[in-house]
C-alpha positions as a LaTeX table, in Angstrom:
\begin{tabular}{lrrr}
\hline
Residue & $x$ (\AA) & $y$ (\AA) & $z$ (\AA) \\
\hline
Met1 & 18.58 & 77.77 & $-81.13$ \\
Asp2 & 15.27 & 78.46 & $-82.88$ \\
Glu3 & 14.22 & 81.14 & $-80.39$ \\
Leu4 & 17.63 & 82.83 & $-80.64$ \\
Ile5 & 17.40 & 82.95 & $-84.44$ \\
Lys6 & 13.85 & 84.28 & $-84.31$ \\
Asn7 & 14.78 & 87.04 & $-81.84$ \\
Phe8 & 17.91 & 87.96 & $-83.80$ \\
Leu9 & 15.92 & 88.36 & $-87.01$ \\
Glu10 & 13.25 & 90.40 & $-85.23$ \\
Asp11 & 15.92 & 92.77 & $-83.90$ \\
Phe12 & 18.05 & 93.14 & $-87.04$ \\
Gly13 & 15.76 & 92.33 & $-89.98$ \\
Ala14 & 17.41 & 91.92 & $-93.38$ \\
Val15 & 20.87 & 92.67 & $-91.96$ \\
Gly16 & 20.34 & 89.90 & $-89.43$ \\
Ile17 & 19.41 & 87.45 & $-92.19$ \\
Ala18 & 22.59 & 88.29 & $-94.11$ \\
Ile19 & 24.77 & 87.94 & $-91.00$ \\
Leu20 & 23.31 & 84.56 & $-90.03$ \\
Met21 & 23.65 & 83.19 & $-93.56$ \\
Leu22 & 27.28 & 84.36 & $-93.67$ \\
Val23 & 27.93 & 82.63 & $-90.34$ \\
Glu24 & 26.09 & 79.52 & $-91.59$ \\
Asn25 & 28.49 & 79.23 & $-94.52$ \\
Ile26 & 31.58 & 79.62 & $-92.34$ \\
Phe27 & 30.27 & 77.62 & $-89.37$ \\
Pro28 & 28.07 & 74.81 & $-90.81$ \\
Pro29 & 26.50 & 73.63 & $-87.50$ \\
Leu30 & 24.19 & 76.66 & $-87.90$ \\
Pro31 & 22.17 & 75.31 & $-90.86$ \\
Ser32 & 20.46 & 77.45 & $-93.50$ \\
Glu33 & 17.57 & 74.99 & $-93.27$ \\
Val34 & 16.70 & 76.71 & $-90.00$ \\
Val35 & 17.72 & 80.32 & $-90.68$ \\
Met36 & 15.84 & 81.01 & $-93.91$ \\
Pro37 & 12.48 & 79.49 & $-92.87$ \\
Trp38 & 12.50 & 81.94 & $-89.97$ \\
Ala39 & 13.07 & 84.68 & $-92.54$ \\
Gly40 & 9.99 & 83.32 & $-94.34$ \\
Tyr41 & 8.10 & 83.55 & $-91.07$ \\
Ala42 & 9.10 & 87.21 & $-90.78$ \\
Val43 & 7.76 & 87.73 & $-94.31$ \\
Ser44 & 4.43 & 86.15 & $-93.36$ \\
Gln45 & 4.18 & 88.56 & $-90.41$ \\
Gly46 & 4.80 & 91.57 & $-92.64$ \\
Arg47 & 8.10 & 92.47 & $-90.95$ \\
Ile48 & 10.10 & 92.23 & $-94.18$ \\
Ser49 & 9.38 & 91.75 & $-97.87$ \\
Ala50 & 10.01 & 88.42 & $-99.58$ \\
Val51 & 12.45 & 90.06 & $-102.00$ \\
Ala52 & 14.45 & 91.63 & $-99.15$ \\
Ala53 & 14.57 & 88.34 & $-97.24$ \\
Val54 & 15.80 & 86.31 & $-100.23$ \\
Leu55 & 18.26 & 89.02 & $-101.28$ \\
Ala56 & 19.71 & 89.37 & $-97.77$ \\
Gly57 & 20.04 & 85.61 & $-97.34$ \\
Ser58 & 21.65 & 85.25 & $-100.75$ \\
Val59 & 24.16 & 88.04 & $-100.13$ \\
Gly60 & 25.28 & 86.54 & $-96.81$ \\
Ser61 & 25.48 & 83.03 & $-98.25$ \\
Phe62 & 27.34 & 84.21 & $-101.36$ \\
Ala63 & 29.91 & 86.04 & $-99.22$ \\
Gly64 & 30.53 & 82.85 & $-97.23$ \\
Ala65 & 30.92 & 80.82 & $-100.42$ \\
Met66 & 33.49 & 83.28 & $-101.73$ \\
Phe67 & 35.42 & 83.04 & $-98.46$ \\
Trp68 & 35.80 & 79.27 & $-98.88$ \\
Tyr69 & 36.60 & 79.62 & $-102.58$ \\
Phe70 & 39.60 & 81.83 & $-101.81$ \\
Val71 & 40.65 & 79.53 & $-98.95$ \\
Gly72 & 40.70 & 76.63 & $-101.41$ \\
Lys73 & 42.52 & 78.66 & $-104.03$ \\
Arg74 & 45.14 & 79.86 & $-101.54$ \\
Ile75 & 45.77 & 76.38 & $-100.14$ \\
Gly76 & 45.96 & 74.69 & $-103.54$ \\
Lys77 & 45.46 & 71.04 & $-104.33$ \\
Asp78 & 48.98 & 69.83 & $-103.44$ \\
Arg79 & 49.00 & 71.46 & $-99.99$ \\
Leu80 & 45.47 & 70.24 & $-99.34$ \\
Leu81 & 46.46 & 66.68 & $-100.25$ \\
Arg82 & 49.42 & 66.84 & $-97.83$ \\
Trp83 & 47.21 & 68.21 & $-95.06$ \\
Val84 & 44.52 & 65.55 & $-95.62$ \\
Lys85 & 47.14 & 62.80 & $-95.61$ \\
Gly86 & 48.36 & 63.92 & $-92.20$ \\
His87 & 45.22 & 65.26 & $-90.54$ \\
Gly88 & 42.19 & 64.24 & $-92.59$ \\
Ala89 & 41.26 & 61.14 & $-90.58$ \\
Trp90 & 39.24 & 63.02 & $-87.94$ \\
Leu91 & 37.27 & 64.69 & $-90.74$ \\
Thr92 & 36.93 & 61.31 & $-92.50$ \\
Leu93 & 38.67 & 62.83 & $-95.52$ \\
Thr94 & 41.12 & 60.88 & $-97.65$ \\
Thr95 & 43.35 & 61.87 & $-100.53$ \\
Gly96 & 41.09 & 59.73 & $-102.71$ \\
Asp97 & 38.14 & 61.98 & $-101.79$ \\
Ile98 & 40.11 & 65.01 & $-102.95$ \\
Glu99 & 41.15 & 63.37 & $-106.21$ \\
Arg100 & 37.56 & 62.30 & $-106.96$ \\
Thr101 & 36.30 & 65.80 & $-106.24$ \\
Asp102 & 38.88 & 67.25 & $-108.60$ \\
Asp103 & 37.86 & 64.79 & $-111.33$ \\
Trp104 & 34.22 & 65.67 & $-110.68$ \\
Phe105 & 34.96 & 69.34 & $-111.30$ \\
Asp106 & 36.84 & 68.53 & $-114.48$ \\
Arg107 & 33.73 & 66.74 & $-115.72$ \\
Trp108 & 30.87 & 68.92 & $-114.46$ \\
Gly109 & 32.41 & 72.31 & $-113.65$ \\
Gly110 & 29.82 & 74.99 & $-113.01$ \\
Trp111 & 26.94 & 72.53 & $-112.87$ \\
Ala112 & 28.55 & 70.89 & $-109.84$ \\
Val113 & 28.70 & 74.23 & $-108.01$ \\
Leu114 & 25.16 & 75.25 & $-108.97$ \\
Phe115 & 23.62 & 71.95 & $-107.92$ \\
Cys116 & 25.64 & 71.46 & $-104.73$ \\
Arg117 & 24.70 & 74.94 & $-103.48$ \\
Met118 & 21.25 & 73.42 & $-102.98$ \\
Val119 & 22.36 & 70.24 & $-101.19$ \\
Pro120 & 22.42 & 70.31 & $-97.36$ \\
Gly121 & 25.74 & 69.25 & $-95.86$ \\
Ile122 & 27.63 & 69.88 & $-99.11$ \\
Arg123 & 26.67 & 73.43 & $-100.03$ \\
Thr124 & 29.04 & 75.05 & $-97.54$ \\
Phe125 & 32.22 & 73.28 & $-98.62$ \\
Ile126 & 31.66 & 72.92 & $-102.37$ \\
Ser127 & 33.54 & 76.20 & $-102.77$ \\
Val128 & 36.81 & 74.70 & $-101.46$ \\
Pro129 & 37.38 & 72.21 & $-104.30$ \\
Ala130 & 36.20 & 74.87 & $-106.75$ \\
Gly131 & 39.01 & 77.06 & $-105.44$ \\
Phe132 & 41.79 & 74.52 & $-105.57$ \\
Ala133 & 40.57 & 73.37 & $-109.00$ \\
Glu134 & 41.10 & 77.03 & $-110.03$ \\
Met135 & 37.60 & 77.36 & $-111.44$ \\
Glu136 & 37.29 & 80.70 & $-113.26$ \\
Ile137 & 35.95 & 83.17 & $-110.69$ \\
Thr138 & 33.29 & 84.75 & $-112.91$ \\
Arg139 & 31.79 & 81.37 & $-113.75$ \\
Phe140 & 32.03 & 80.29 & $-110.12$ \\
Ser141 & 30.29 & 83.48 & $-108.99$ \\
Ile142 & 27.43 & 83.11 & $-111.48$ \\
Cys143 & 26.81 & 79.44 & $-110.64$ \\
Thr144 & 27.06 & 80.11 & $-106.92$ \\
Ala145 & 24.68 & 83.06 & $-107.15$ \\
Ile146 & 22.05 & 81.09 & $-109.09$ \\
Gly147 & 22.16 & 78.09 & $-106.77$ \\
Thr148 & 22.16 & 80.31 & $-103.69$ \\
Val149 & 19.16 & 82.40 & $-104.76$ \\
Leu150 & 17.16 & 79.28 & $-105.64$ \\
Trp151 & 17.95 & 77.67 & $-102.29$ \\
Thr152 & 17.22 & 80.73 & $-100.15$ \\
Ala153 & 13.99 & 81.38 & $-102.06$ \\
Leu154 & 12.88 & 77.77 & $-101.53$ \\
Leu155 & 13.58 & 77.88 & $-97.79$ \\
Thr156 & 11.96 & 81.30 & $-97.40$ \\
Gly157 & 8.87 & 80.03 & $-99.19$ \\
Ala158 & 8.81 & 76.95 & $-96.94$ \\
Gly159 & 8.91 & 79.14 & $-93.84$ \\
Trp160 & 6.14 & 81.34 & $-95.21$ \\
Trp161 & 3.98 & 78.28 & $-95.93$ \\
Leu162 & 4.64 & 76.69 & $-92.53$ \\
Ala163 & 3.69 & 79.94 & $-90.80$ \\
Asp164 & 0.36 & 79.94 & $-92.62$ \\
Gln165 & $-0.24$ & 76.28 & $-91.76$ \\
His166 & 0.91 & 76.22 & $-88.13$ \\
Gly167 & 0.89 & 79.83 & $-86.96$ \\
Ser168 & 4.09 & 79.16 & $-85.01$ \\
Leu169 & 7.27 & 77.70 & $-86.48$ \\
Ala170 & 8.80 & 76.60 & $-83.20$ \\
Lys171 & 7.64 & 72.97 & $-83.28$ \\
Pro172 & 8.20 & 72.11 & $-86.98$ \\
Leu173 & 11.53 & 73.92 & $-87.17$ \\
Ser174 & 12.87 & 72.35 & $-84.00$ \\
Trp175 & 12.40 & 68.98 & $-85.71$ \\
Val176 & 14.14 & 70.26 & $-88.83$ \\
Ser177 & 17.10 & 71.45 & $-86.75$ \\
Trp178 & 17.58 & 68.10 & $-85.06$ \\
Ile179 & 17.11 & 66.12 & $-88.27$ \\
Val180 & 19.70 & 68.20 & $-90.16$ \\
Ile181 & 22.29 & 68.22 & $-87.38$ \\
Gly182 & 21.69 & 64.54 & $-86.55$ \\
Gly183 & 21.97 & 63.58 & $-90.21$ \\
Leu184 & 25.30 & 65.37 & $-90.58$ \\
Phe185 & 26.64 & 63.69 & $-87.44$ \\
Leu186 & 25.52 & 60.21 & $-88.51$ \\
Ser187 & 27.05 & 60.74 & $-91.94$ \\
Trp188 & 30.37 & 61.72 & $-90.35$ \\
Leu189 & 30.24 & 58.75 & $-87.95$ \\
Trp190 & 29.48 & 56.29 & $-90.76$ \\
Arg191 & 32.40 & 57.56 & $-92.84$ \\
Leu192 & 34.72 & 57.42 & $-89.82$ \\
Leu193 & 33.80 & 53.80 & $-89.02$ \\
Arg194 & 34.12 & 52.79 & $-92.67$ \\
Gln195 & 37.54 & 54.43 & $-92.88$ \\
Gln196 & 38.76 & 52.70 & $-89.71$ \\
Arg197 & 37.51 & 49.34 & $-90.99$ \\
Ser198 & 39.37 & 49.88 & $-94.25$ \\
Val199 & 42.60 & 50.72 & $-92.41$ \\
Ala200 & 42.24 & 47.62 & $-90.20$ \\
Gln201 & 41.75 & 45.36 & $-93.23$ \\
Asn202 & 44.83 & 46.76 & $-94.93$ \\
\hline
\end{tabular}
């Protein structure tokens, strides 16, 4: 995966960064924790400016966040609760998860969006509860933009630094890829087992 990302960014530059970050937000198994450090590597090689890399990554990521926001808004809380009740088990989602998320938004609002846009594994889907909670779109956009720019800048800087330290990003980033994907899988598996145990006890 690392070599494919590297080659794609070499061929398409800033446009490639934006496309991959859009895909990352719609298809989470392609993590931003891999895409943006490669953009930082391109910056270190003089192929693109740091500003262009961060801007392109932020635009793609923001577009993906808006996609999920409108999905959540279109579905609505009631329909989402019905869907989760019937089909949420394989995603380890329960109606209680949805209710807690809704309460969380009532309490923290924009701060929840801003912070979660910088949390791996959560950043992609935080837009869905924001949508069904009918968070005001201007506020959502501002909070999403701030969190997104901070996150893409951090990852770009990390890639730039790793390139200076190691010369090649292939080895360190391959570890990052496996750690991120493995962590997401283990988190899903743990929630699934806990949910099944709870059902068995009841």
